[in-house]
mmCIF file of C-alpha atoms in Angstrom:
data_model
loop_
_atom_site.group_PDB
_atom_site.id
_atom_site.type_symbol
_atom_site.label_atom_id
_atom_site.label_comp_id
_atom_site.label_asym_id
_atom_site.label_seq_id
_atom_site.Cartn_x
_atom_site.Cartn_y
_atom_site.Cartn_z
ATOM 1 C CA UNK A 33 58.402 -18.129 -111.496
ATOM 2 C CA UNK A 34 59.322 -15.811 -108.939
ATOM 3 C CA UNK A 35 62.532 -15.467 -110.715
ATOM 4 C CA UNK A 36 60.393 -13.972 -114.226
ATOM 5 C CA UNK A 37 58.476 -11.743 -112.143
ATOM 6 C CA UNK A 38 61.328 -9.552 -110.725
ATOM 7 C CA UNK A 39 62.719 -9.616 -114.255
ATOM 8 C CA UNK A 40 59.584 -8.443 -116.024
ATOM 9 C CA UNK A 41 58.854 -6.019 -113.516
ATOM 10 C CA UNK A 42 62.851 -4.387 -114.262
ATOM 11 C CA UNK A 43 62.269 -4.407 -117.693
ATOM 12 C CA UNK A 44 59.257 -2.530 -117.284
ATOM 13 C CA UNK A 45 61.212 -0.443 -114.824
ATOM 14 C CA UNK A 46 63.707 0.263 -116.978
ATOM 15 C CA UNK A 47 61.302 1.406 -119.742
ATOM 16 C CA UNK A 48 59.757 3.701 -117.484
ATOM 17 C CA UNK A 49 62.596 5.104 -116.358
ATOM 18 C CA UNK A 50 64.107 5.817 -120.116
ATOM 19 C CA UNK A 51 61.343 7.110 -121.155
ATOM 20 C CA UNK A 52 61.251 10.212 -117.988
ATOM 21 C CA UNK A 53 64.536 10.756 -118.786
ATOM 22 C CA UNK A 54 63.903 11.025 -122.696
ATOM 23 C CA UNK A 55 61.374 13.777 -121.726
ATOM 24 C CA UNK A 56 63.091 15.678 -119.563
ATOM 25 C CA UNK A 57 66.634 15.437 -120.837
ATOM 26 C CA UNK A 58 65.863 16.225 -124.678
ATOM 27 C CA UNK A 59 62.989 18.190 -124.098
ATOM 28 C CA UNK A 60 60.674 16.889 -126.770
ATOM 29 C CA UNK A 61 62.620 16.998 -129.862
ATOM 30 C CA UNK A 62 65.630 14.571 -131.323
ATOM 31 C CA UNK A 63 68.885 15.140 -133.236
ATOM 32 C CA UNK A 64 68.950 13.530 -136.596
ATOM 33 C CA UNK A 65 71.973 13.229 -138.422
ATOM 34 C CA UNK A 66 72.437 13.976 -142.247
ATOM 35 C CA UNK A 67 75.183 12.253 -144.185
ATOM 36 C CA UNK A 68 74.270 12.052 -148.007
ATOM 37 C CA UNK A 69 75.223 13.457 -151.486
ATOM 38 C CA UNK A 70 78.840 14.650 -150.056
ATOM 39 C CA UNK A 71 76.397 16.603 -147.060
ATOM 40 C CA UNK A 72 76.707 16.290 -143.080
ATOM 41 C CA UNK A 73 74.508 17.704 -140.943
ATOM 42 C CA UNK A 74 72.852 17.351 -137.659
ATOM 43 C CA UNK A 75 69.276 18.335 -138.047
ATOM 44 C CA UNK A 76 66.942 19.901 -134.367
ATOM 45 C CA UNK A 77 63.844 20.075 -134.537
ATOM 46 C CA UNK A 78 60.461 19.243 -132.459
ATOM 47 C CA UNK A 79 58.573 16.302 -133.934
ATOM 48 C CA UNK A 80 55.620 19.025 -133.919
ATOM 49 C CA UNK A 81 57.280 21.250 -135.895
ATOM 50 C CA UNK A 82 56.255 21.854 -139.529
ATOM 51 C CA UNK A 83 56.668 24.159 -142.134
ATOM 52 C CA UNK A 84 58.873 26.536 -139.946
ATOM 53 C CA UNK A 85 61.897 28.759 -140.871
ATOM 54 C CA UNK A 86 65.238 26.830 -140.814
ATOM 55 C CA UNK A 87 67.960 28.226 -139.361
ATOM 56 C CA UNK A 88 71.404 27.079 -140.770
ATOM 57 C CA UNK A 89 74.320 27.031 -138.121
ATOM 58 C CA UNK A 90 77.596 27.331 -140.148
ATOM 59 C CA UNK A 91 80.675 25.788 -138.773
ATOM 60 C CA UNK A 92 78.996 23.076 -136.639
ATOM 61 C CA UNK A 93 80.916 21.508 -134.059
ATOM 62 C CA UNK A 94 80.072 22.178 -130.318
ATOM 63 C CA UNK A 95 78.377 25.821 -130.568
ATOM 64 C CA UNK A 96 76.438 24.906 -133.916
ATOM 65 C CA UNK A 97 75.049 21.937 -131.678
ATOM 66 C CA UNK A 98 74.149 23.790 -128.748
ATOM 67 C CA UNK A 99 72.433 26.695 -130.976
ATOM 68 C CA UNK A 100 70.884 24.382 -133.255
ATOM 69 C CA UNK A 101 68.774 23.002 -130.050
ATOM 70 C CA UNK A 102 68.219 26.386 -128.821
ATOM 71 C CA UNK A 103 66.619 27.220 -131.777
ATOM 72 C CA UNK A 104 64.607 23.663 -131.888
ATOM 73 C CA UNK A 105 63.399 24.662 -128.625
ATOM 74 C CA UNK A 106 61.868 27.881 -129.824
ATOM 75 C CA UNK A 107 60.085 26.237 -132.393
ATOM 76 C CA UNK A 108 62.433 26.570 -135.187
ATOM 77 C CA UNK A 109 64.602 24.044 -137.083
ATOM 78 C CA UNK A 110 68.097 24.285 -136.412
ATOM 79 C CA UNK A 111 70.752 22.672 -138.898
ATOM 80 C CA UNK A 112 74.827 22.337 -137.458
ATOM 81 C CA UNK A 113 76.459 22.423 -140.598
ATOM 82 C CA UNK A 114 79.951 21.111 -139.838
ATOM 83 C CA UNK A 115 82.696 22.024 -143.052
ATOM 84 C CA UNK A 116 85.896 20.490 -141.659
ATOM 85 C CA UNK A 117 87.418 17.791 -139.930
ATOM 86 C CA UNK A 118 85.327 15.168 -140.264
ATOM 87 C CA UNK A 119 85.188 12.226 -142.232
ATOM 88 C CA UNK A 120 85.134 13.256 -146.044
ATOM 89 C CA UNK A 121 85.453 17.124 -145.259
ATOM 90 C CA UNK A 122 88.798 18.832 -145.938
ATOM 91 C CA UNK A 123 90.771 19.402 -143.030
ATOM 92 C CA UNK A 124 91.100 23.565 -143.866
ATOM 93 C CA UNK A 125 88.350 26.092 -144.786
ATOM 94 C CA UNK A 126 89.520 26.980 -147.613
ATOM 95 C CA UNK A 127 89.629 24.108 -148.908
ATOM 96 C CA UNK A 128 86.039 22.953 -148.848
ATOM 97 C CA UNK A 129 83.896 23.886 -152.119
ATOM 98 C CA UNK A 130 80.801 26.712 -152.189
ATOM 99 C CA UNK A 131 78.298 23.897 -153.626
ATOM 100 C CA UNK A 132 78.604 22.245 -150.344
ATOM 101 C CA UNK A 133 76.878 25.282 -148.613
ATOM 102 C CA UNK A 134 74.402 25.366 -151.114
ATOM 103 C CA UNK A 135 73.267 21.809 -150.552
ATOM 104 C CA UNK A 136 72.273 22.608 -147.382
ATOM 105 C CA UNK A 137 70.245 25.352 -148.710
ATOM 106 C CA UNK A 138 68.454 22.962 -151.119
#
């Protein structure tokens, strides 16, 4: 019995604790990620945040990331819109089509 106690009381502990970091770490808003119709993305945006201006980050990768959740954190909705080297994206610039730029638009 004593034995269920302790390991209630961690679970519980461990909840807490996930949920403080959750706050202060992401700072109220989550990355989604897009992967549809050809399309990748990684979508920042508050949970609060509705009809706002989105901002599309071109080139993705590490600075798209970090300006897309600058942007979330102003209230905005930032999309990283990665157009190489990932899975199903051409591996040069050039080679990646214009419609793909305009389904992020849409």
């Amino acid at each position: 019995m004593k034995q269920v106690i302790i390991t209630i009381i961690s679970i519980l502990l461990l909840i807490v604790t996930y949920l403080i970091i959750d706050h202060f770490l992401f700072d109220g808003f989550k990355t989604s990620f897009i992967h549809e119709d050809g399309f990748q993305a990684k979508y920042f945006a508050r949970s609060e945040t509705q009809n706002k201006t989105a901002i599309i980050l071109i080139g993705g990768g590490q600075w798209g990331n970090y300006w897309g959740e600058q942007f979330a954190n102003k209230g905005y909705v930032g999309l990283s819109l990665p157009y190489t080297r990932l899975e199903g994206l051409p591996d040069l610039p050039e080679e990646i089509p214009l419609e793909y730029f305009e389904k992020a638009i849409d």
